[in-house]
Structure formats: C-alpha cells, structure tokens
Short mmCIF file of C-alpha atoms in Angstrom, two decimals:
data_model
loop_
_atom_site.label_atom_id
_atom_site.label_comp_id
_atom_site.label_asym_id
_atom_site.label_seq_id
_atom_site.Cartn_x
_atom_site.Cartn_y
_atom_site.Cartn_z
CA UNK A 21 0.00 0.00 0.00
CA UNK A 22 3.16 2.29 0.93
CA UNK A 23 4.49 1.72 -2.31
CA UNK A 24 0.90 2.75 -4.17
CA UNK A 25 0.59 5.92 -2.56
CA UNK A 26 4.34 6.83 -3.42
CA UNK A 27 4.02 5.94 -7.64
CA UNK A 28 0.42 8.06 -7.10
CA UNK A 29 2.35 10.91 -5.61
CA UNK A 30 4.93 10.91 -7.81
CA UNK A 31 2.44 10.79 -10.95
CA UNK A 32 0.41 13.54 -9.42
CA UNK A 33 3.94 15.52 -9.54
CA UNK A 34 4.40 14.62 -13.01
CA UNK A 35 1.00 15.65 -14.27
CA UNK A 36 1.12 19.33 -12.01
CA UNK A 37 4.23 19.91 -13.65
CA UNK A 38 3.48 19.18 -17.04
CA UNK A 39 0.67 21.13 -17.26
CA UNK A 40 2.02 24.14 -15.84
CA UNK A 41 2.58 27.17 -18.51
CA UNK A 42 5.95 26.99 -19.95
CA UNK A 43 6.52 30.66 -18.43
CA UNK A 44 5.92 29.36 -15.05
CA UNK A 45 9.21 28.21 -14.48
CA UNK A 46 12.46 27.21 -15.93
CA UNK A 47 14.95 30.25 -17.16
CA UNK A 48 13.88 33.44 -17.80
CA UNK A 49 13.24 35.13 -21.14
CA UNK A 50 16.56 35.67 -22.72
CA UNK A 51 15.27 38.58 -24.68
CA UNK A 52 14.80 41.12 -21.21
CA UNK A 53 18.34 40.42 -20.81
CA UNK A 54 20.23 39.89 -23.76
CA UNK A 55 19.54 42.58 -26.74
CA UNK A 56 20.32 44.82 -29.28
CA UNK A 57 21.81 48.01 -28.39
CA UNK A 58 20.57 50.47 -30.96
CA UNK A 59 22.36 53.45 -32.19
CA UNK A 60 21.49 56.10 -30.29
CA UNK A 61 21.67 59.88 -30.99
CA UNK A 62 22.01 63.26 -28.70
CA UNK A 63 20.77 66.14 -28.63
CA UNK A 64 23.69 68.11 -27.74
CA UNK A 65 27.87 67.16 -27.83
CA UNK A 66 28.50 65.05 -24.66
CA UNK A 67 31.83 66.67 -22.38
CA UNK A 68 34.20 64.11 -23.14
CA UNK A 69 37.23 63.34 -20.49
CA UNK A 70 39.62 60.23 -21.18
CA UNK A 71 41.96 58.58 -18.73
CA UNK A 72 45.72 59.88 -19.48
CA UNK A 73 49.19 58.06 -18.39
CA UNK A 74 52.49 59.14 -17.57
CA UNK A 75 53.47 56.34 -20.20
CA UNK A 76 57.03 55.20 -20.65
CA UNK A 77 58.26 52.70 -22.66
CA UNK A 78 60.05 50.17 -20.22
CA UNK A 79 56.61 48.10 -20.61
CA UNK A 80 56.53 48.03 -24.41
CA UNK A 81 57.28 44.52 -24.59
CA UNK A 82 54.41 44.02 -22.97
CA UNK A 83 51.44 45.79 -24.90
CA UNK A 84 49.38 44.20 -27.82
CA UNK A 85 49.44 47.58 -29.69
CA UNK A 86 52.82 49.43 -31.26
CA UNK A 87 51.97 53.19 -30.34
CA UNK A 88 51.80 55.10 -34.18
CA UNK A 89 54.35 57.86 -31.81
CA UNK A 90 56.39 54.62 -31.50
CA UNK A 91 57.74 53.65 -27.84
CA UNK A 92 57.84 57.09 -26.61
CA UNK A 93 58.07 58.65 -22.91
CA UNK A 94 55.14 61.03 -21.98
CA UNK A 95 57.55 63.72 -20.92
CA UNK A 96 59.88 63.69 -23.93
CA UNK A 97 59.21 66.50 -26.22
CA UNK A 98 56.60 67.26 -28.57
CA UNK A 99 54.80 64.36 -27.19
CA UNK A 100 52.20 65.75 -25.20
CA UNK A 101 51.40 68.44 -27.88
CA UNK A 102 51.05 65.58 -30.62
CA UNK A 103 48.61 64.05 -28.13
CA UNK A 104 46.35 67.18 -27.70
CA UNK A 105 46.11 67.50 -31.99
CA UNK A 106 44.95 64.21 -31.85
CA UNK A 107 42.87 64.80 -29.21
CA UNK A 108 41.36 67.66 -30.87
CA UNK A 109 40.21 65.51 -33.93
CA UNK A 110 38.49 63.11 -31.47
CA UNK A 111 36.75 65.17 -30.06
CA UNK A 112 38.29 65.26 -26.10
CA UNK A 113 37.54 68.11 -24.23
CA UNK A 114 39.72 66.99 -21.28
CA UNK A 115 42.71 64.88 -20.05
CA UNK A 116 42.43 63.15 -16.72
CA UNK A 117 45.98 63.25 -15.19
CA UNK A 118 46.09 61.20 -11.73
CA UNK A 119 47.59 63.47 -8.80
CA UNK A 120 48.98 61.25 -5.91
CA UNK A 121 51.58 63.89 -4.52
CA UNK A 122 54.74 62.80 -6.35
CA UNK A 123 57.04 64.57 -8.38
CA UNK A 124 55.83 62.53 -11.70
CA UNK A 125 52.53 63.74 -10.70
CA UNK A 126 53.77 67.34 -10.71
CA UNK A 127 55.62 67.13 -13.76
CA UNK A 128 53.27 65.66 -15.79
CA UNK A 129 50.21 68.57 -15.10
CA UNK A 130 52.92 71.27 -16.08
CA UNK A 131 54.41 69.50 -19.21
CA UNK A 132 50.29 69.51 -20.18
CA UNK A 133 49.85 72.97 -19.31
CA UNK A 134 53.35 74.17 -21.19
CA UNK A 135 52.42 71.79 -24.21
CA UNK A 136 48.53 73.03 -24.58
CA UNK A 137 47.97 75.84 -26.72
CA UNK A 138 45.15 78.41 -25.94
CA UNK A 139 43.40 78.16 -29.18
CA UNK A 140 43.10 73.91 -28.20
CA UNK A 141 39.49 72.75 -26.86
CA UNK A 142 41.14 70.02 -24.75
CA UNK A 143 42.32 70.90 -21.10
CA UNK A 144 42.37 68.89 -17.95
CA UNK A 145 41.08 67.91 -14.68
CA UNK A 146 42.84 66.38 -11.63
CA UNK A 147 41.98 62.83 -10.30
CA UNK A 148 43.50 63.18 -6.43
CA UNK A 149 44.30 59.69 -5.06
CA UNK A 150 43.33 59.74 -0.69
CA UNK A 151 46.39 57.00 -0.71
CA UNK A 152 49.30 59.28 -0.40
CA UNK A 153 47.59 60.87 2.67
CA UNK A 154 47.96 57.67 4.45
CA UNK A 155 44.47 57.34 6.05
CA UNK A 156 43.20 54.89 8.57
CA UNK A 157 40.37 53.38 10.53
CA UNK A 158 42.15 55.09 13.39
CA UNK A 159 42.87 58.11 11.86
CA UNK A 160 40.42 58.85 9.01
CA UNK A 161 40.79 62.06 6.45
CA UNK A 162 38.06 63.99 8.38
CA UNK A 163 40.43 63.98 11.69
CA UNK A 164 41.98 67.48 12.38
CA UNK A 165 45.38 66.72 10.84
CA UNK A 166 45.02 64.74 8.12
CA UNK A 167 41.72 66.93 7.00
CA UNK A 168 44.29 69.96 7.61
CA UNK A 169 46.66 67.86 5.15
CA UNK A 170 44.20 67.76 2.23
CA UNK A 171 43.37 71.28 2.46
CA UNK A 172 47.10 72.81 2.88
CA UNK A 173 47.93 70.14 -0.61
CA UNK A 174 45.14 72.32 -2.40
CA UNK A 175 46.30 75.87 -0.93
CA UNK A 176 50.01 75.38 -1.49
CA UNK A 177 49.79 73.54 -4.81
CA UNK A 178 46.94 72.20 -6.68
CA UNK A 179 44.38 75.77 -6.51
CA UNK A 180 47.19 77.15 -8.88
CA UNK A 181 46.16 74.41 -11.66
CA UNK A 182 42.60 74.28 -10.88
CA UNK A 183 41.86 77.93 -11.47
CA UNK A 184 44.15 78.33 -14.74
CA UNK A 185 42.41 78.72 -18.02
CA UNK A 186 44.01 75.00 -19.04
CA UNK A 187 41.63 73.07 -16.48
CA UNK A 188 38.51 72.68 -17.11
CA UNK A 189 35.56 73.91 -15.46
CA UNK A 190 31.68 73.11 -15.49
CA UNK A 191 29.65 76.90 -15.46
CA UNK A 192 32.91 77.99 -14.42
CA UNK A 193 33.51 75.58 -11.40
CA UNK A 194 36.52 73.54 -11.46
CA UNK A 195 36.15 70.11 -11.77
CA UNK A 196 38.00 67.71 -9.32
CA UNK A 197 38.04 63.76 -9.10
CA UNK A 198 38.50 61.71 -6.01
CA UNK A 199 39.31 58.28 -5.73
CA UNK A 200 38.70 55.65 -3.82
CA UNK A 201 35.18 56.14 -3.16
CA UNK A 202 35.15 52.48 -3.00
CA UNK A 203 36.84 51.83 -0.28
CA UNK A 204 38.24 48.65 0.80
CA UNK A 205 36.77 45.99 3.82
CA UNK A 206 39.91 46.67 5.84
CA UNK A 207 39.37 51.03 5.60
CA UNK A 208 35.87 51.70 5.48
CA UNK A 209 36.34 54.08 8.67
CA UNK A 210 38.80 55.77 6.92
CA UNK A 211 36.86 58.35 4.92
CA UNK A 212 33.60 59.77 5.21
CA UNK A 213 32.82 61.18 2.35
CA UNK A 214 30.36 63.48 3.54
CA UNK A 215 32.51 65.29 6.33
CA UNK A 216 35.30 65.49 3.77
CA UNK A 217 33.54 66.53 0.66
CA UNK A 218 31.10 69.12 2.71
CA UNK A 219 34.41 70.92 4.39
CA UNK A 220 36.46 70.60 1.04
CA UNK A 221 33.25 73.06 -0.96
CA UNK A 222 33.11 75.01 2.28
CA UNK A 223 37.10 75.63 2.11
CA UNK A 224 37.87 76.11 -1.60
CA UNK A 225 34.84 78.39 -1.70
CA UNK A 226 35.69 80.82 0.67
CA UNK A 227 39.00 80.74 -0.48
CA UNK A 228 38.86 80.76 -4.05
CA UNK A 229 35.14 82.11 -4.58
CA UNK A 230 33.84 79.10 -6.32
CA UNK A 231 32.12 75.93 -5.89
CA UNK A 232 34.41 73.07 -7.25
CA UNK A 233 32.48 70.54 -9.19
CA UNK A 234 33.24 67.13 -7.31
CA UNK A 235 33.24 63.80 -9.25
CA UNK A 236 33.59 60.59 -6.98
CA UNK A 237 35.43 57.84 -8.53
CA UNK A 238 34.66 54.04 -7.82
CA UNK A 239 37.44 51.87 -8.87
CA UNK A 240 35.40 49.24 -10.26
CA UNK A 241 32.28 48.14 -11.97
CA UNK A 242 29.50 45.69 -11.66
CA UNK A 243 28.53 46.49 -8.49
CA UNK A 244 25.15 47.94 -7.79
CA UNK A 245 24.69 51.61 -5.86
CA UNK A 246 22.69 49.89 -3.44
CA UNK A 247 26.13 47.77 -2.48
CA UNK A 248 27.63 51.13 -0.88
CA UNK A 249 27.30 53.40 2.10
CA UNK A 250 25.02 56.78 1.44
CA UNK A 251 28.08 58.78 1.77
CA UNK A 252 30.48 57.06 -0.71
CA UNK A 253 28.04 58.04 -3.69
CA UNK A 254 25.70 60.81 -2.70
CA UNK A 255 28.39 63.10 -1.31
CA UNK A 256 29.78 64.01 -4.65
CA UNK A 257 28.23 65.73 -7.94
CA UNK A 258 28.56 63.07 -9.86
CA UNK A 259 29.70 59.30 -9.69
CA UNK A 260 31.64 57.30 -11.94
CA UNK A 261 33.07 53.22 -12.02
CA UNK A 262 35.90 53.20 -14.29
CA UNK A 263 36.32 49.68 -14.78
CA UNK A 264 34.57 47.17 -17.35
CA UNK A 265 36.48 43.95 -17.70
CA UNK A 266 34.97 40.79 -16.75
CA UNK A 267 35.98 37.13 -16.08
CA UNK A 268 32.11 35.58 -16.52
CA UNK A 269 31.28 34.40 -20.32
CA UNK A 270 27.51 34.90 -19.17
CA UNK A 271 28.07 38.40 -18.91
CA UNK A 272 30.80 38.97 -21.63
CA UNK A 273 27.77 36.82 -23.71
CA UNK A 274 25.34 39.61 -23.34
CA UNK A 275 28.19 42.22 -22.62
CA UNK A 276 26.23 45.59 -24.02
CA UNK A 277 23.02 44.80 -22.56
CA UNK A 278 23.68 43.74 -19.09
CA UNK A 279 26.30 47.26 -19.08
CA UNK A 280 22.91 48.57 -19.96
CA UNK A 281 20.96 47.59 -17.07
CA UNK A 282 23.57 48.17 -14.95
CA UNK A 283 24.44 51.51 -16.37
CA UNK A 284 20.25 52.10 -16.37
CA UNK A 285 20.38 51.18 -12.21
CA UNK A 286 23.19 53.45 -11.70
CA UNK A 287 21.53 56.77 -13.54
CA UNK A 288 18.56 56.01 -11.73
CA UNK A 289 19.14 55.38 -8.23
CA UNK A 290 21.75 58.23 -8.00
CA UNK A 291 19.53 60.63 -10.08
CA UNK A 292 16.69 60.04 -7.14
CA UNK A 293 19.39 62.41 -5.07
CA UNK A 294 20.75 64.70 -7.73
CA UNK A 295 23.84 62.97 -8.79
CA UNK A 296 24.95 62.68 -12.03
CA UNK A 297 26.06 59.08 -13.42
CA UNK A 298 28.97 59.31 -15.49
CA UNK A 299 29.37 56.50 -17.94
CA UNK A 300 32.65 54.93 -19.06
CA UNK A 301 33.73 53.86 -21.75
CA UNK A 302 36.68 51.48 -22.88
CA UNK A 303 37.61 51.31 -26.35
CA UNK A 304 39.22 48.34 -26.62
CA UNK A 305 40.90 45.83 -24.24
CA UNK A 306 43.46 43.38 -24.58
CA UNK A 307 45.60 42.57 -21.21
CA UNK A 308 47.02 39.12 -22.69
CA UNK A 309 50.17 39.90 -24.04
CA UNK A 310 51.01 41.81 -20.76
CA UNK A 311 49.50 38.55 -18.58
CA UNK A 312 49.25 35.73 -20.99
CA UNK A 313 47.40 33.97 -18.56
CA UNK A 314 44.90 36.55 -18.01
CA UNK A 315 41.37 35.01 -17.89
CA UNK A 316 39.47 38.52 -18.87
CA UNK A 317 37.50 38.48 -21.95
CA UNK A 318 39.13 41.15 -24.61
CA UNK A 319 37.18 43.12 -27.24
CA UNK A 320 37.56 45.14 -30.01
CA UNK A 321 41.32 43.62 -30.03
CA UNK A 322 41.24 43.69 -33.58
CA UNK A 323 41.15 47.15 -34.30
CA UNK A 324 37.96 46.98 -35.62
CA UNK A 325 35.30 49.96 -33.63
CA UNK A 326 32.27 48.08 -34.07
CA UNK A 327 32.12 47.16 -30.37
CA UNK A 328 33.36 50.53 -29.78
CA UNK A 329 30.50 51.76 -30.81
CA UNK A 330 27.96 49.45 -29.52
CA UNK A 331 29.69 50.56 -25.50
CA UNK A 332 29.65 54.37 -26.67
CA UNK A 333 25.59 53.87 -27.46
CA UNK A 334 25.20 52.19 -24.14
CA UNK A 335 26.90 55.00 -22.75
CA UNK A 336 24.72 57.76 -24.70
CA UNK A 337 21.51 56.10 -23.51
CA UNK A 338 22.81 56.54 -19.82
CA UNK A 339 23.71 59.95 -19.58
CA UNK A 340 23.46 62.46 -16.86
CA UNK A 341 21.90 65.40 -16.75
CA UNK A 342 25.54 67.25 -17.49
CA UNK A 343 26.37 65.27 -20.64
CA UNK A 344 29.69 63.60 -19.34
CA UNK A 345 30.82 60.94 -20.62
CA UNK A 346 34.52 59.19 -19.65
CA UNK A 347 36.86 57.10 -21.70
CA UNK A 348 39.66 54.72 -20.24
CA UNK A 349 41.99 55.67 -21.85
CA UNK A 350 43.89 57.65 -23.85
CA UNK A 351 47.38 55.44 -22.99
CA UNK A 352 47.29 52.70 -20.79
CA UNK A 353 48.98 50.75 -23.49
CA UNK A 354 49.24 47.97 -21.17
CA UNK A 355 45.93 46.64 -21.20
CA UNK A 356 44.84 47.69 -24.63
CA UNK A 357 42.75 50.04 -23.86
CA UNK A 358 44.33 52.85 -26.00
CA UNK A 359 42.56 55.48 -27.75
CA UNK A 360 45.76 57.15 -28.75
CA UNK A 361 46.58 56.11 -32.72
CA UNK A 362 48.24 52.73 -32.98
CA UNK A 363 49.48 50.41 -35.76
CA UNK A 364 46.17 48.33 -35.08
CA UNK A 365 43.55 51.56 -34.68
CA UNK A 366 45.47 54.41 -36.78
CA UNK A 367 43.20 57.19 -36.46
CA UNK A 368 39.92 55.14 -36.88
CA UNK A 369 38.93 55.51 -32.72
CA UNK A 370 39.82 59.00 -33.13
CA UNK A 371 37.22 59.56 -35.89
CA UNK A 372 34.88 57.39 -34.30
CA UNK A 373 35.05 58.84 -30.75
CA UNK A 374 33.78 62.22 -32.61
CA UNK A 375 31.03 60.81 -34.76
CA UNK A 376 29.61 59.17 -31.60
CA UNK A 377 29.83 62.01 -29.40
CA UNK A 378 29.19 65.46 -30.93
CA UNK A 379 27.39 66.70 -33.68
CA UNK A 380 30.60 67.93 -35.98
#
C-alpha cells in the first residue's frame, strides 16, 4: 500500500508539472536580458574626459598595440602636444591626469599645461588619489590633521592648476576627481565622504570664490549603488566606475546589454538624489600579451570599432543630466585600452570617438 501511494504521488507531480505554462518556471526570457543596443543619438555634444598616463616605454614589450608615436616617454618633447592634436580631432575636451603627490605627478600637469595651446578645446582635470595621505580606521581624512593635510595640498599647490584657463571647469567651477570612493573591507572608517567633501566646498569656496564641481570615482564596476554606504556616492556631484572587464562568459555573452541595465540602475538610483552618473567607456581591451594567462575576456582587439560603438551607445543612452561621458583611456597601453593612434587603430577611434559624441 506504501508503495501505491508513493508511484500516485509521484504521478500527481508529473501531471502538475506538465501542465504548468511553460513561463511558469524554468529560465527566464533571454530577450529582457540579452539585446540589441541600438544606435542612439544626442541632442547636444556630450563633455568628453579620457583617462591619461604618464606612459614610458620600459613596458613596451608588454602591450598588444605598437603606439603610431612609436615607444615614446610622456615627458619627452613634442609628445604631449602631438597628443592634444589628436585629441582635438576626437573630439576630447579633457585629459584626466592622476595626482597622488609625487614629483611625476607634478611634472606631468605642467608638461600639459606648457604643451597646450590656448586656441586647443582640450584641457584637464585632476583625479586626487586619498592614498598618499595615508588614512586609517584610526585616523580617518576627516580627523583634524590629516583633514588639515588635504586642504594645505590644495592651498600650497593644486588651486594654482585648478583655477588656470588649461583646467577645465563646469559653469565655471573647477572640476576635481577623487578616488577611492570604494573603499576597501579593511578602511571603510577611513573616509567619510560626507565630512570630507562638505568641508572641502566650504574651504575652496571661501577661499577661491567658487564651488568646485566634485566627481567621486569608484574603482570598479559591476557592483550595484545599493552595495555602498550613502556617503560614498551621494556626497559628490557626480559618480563614476571606471572599470569594465569581466571574467564571466555569461556576462561577456550579453556584454552591451547587461552594461545597460547596470548603467540604467546606476543613472537612476543616484539621479533620485541629484547625482549625475557618469558612464565609461573602454575602447578596446586586450591585457594578454602583458598577462598571458589573463582570464578577462578582450574586445575590439582587432582594431575593428564596431564594439566601440555598440559601448559608446550604451553609454549615450545613460547619460546624466551634465552630458559627461569618460573614456579609459587615452594610454594605458598595457591593457589595450588605447585610444591614442596605434598600428592596429590608426586614427579610426579618433574619428569614431567624434562621430559618436558630438554633432561635428
């Protein structure tokens, strides 16, 4: 009798389940997830900023692209100027030079500014890195002496750059990046964004008589807003994740569209509490010949811009309410993820780059 009631149960569970609806269960519908990305037009030029390196050429046996400059140093001259022509035809309005308080650092801003000439569109903006300030859990940047420390760096040295004509400026407010706003498991007491960010407008204000324009910079992507504290995305103007690699063939399968929703959940959530989402950008990337055992998927390694475009309509259909729009990068040669003219690209990204963001 046992035995019955177990082969009736176990029809009865056949029977339920195959008369169910097919969308009752199993995997969901490919299509919400996995789709075209269409090309996508604006109504006005996005502001255009692209990650720039103090490149030199003791890595050039290591990058899957021969720069069309050849293996060049940064600082060596006429380089820099050759970068902002080519700049120009792409369309750049800005250079993103990294500022961790070291002499490179320093020499790199004023090579840009000597190079630049005034009749060039492209400037630059400052991405400060918190590390060289040497924060803790124990002693965070809004303590006394290292907030003093931040402040003093921006006095003594960086105020000079931010309020030349060569840096660029949003309605005439200086625009300044700071990264980590990701911070790590091990230093989450070791910024709060808020106190920071709230004292640093207060400061530079009544010092300098205008409100800088404060982009927060999260070192990574995938991650959804709702992942981090209030005060490491709402404290700043505007937000951007700067990196788009990936290890998963499920998402490097539907690539464009799940940036899309992510990109979507990002513009969204933050624009609830007036920040902007800044979309990034990669044009290509290729890290194999620099780790040849590197398990991230590449694209566009070819030279061809095809995905290039498909990422630069993702990014057009998530833009923020001030049009910016971020590349990575100009020269990180390493990684492939040059926009700079190469013996694969020539001047093809360059062209491209403009075509997709501004209306000639």
């Amino acid at each position: 009798m046992r035995q019955i009631n177990i082969l009736l149960a176990a029809v009865a569970v056949f029977v339920t389940a195959a008369s169910c609806e097919k969308t009752d269960y199993g995997a969901p519908d490919k299509d919400k997830y996995i789709y075209d990305i269409p090309q996508t037009t604006l109504g006005s030029d996005a502001i255009l900023g692209c990650y720039y390196s103090n490149y030199t050429s003791e890595v050039a046996s290591k990058i899957p692209e021969i720069p069309s400059l050849g293996f060049y140093k940064t600082l060596d001259e006429g380089v820099i100027a050759r970068h902002i022509s080519w700049a120009d035809q792409a369309g750049l309005d800005f250079f993103i030079l990294n500022w961790n308080g070291t002499s490179g650092d320093k020499s790199l801003v004023e090579a840009f500014m000597t190079a630049r000439e005034s009749e060039s569109n492209v400037r630059f903006i400052l991405c400060y890195d918190t590390k060289h300030l040497n924060v803790t859990n124990e002693s965070p940047l809004e303590s006394e002496n290292k907030y003093k420390s931040l402040i003093a760096e921006f006095v003594d040295e960086l105020s000079v750059y931010m309020l030349d004509d060569s840096y660029f400026k949003i309605d005439g407010r200086p625009v300044i990046m700071f990264t980590p706003s990701n911070l790590s498991s091990d230093a989450l007491l070791s910024i709060d964004y808020k106190k920071v960010i709230d004292g640093f407008r207060t400061d530079f204000e009544s010092f300098y008589g205008v409100d800088p324009f404060v982009i927060g910079q999260i070192t990574t992507g995938w991650v959804a807003p709702v992942n981090y504290a209030d005060h490491q995305i709402y404290s700043f103007d505007a937000v951007v994740a700067n990196a788009w690699k990936t290890r998963s063939y499920d998402v490097f399968f539907g690539f464009f569209s799940f940036l899309d929703i992510n990109w979507n959940n990002w513009k969204t959530t933050l624009e609830k509490r007036a920040v902007d989402f800044i979309p990034c950008v990669y044009p290509s990337y290729n890290d194999r010949v620099k780790d040849t055992k590197s398990y991230y998927y590449t694209f566009a390694a070819d030279g061809d811009v095809k995905d290039y475009v498909k990422f630069c309509n993702v990014a057009k259909r998530n833009i923020g309410s001030h049009n910016l729009i971020f590349i990575n990068s100009w020269n990180d040669w390493a990684y492939g993820t040059n926009l700079e003219p190469s013996d694969l690209k020539e001047t093809r990204f360059l062209d491209e780059t403009r075509k997709q963001f501004k209306k000639q």
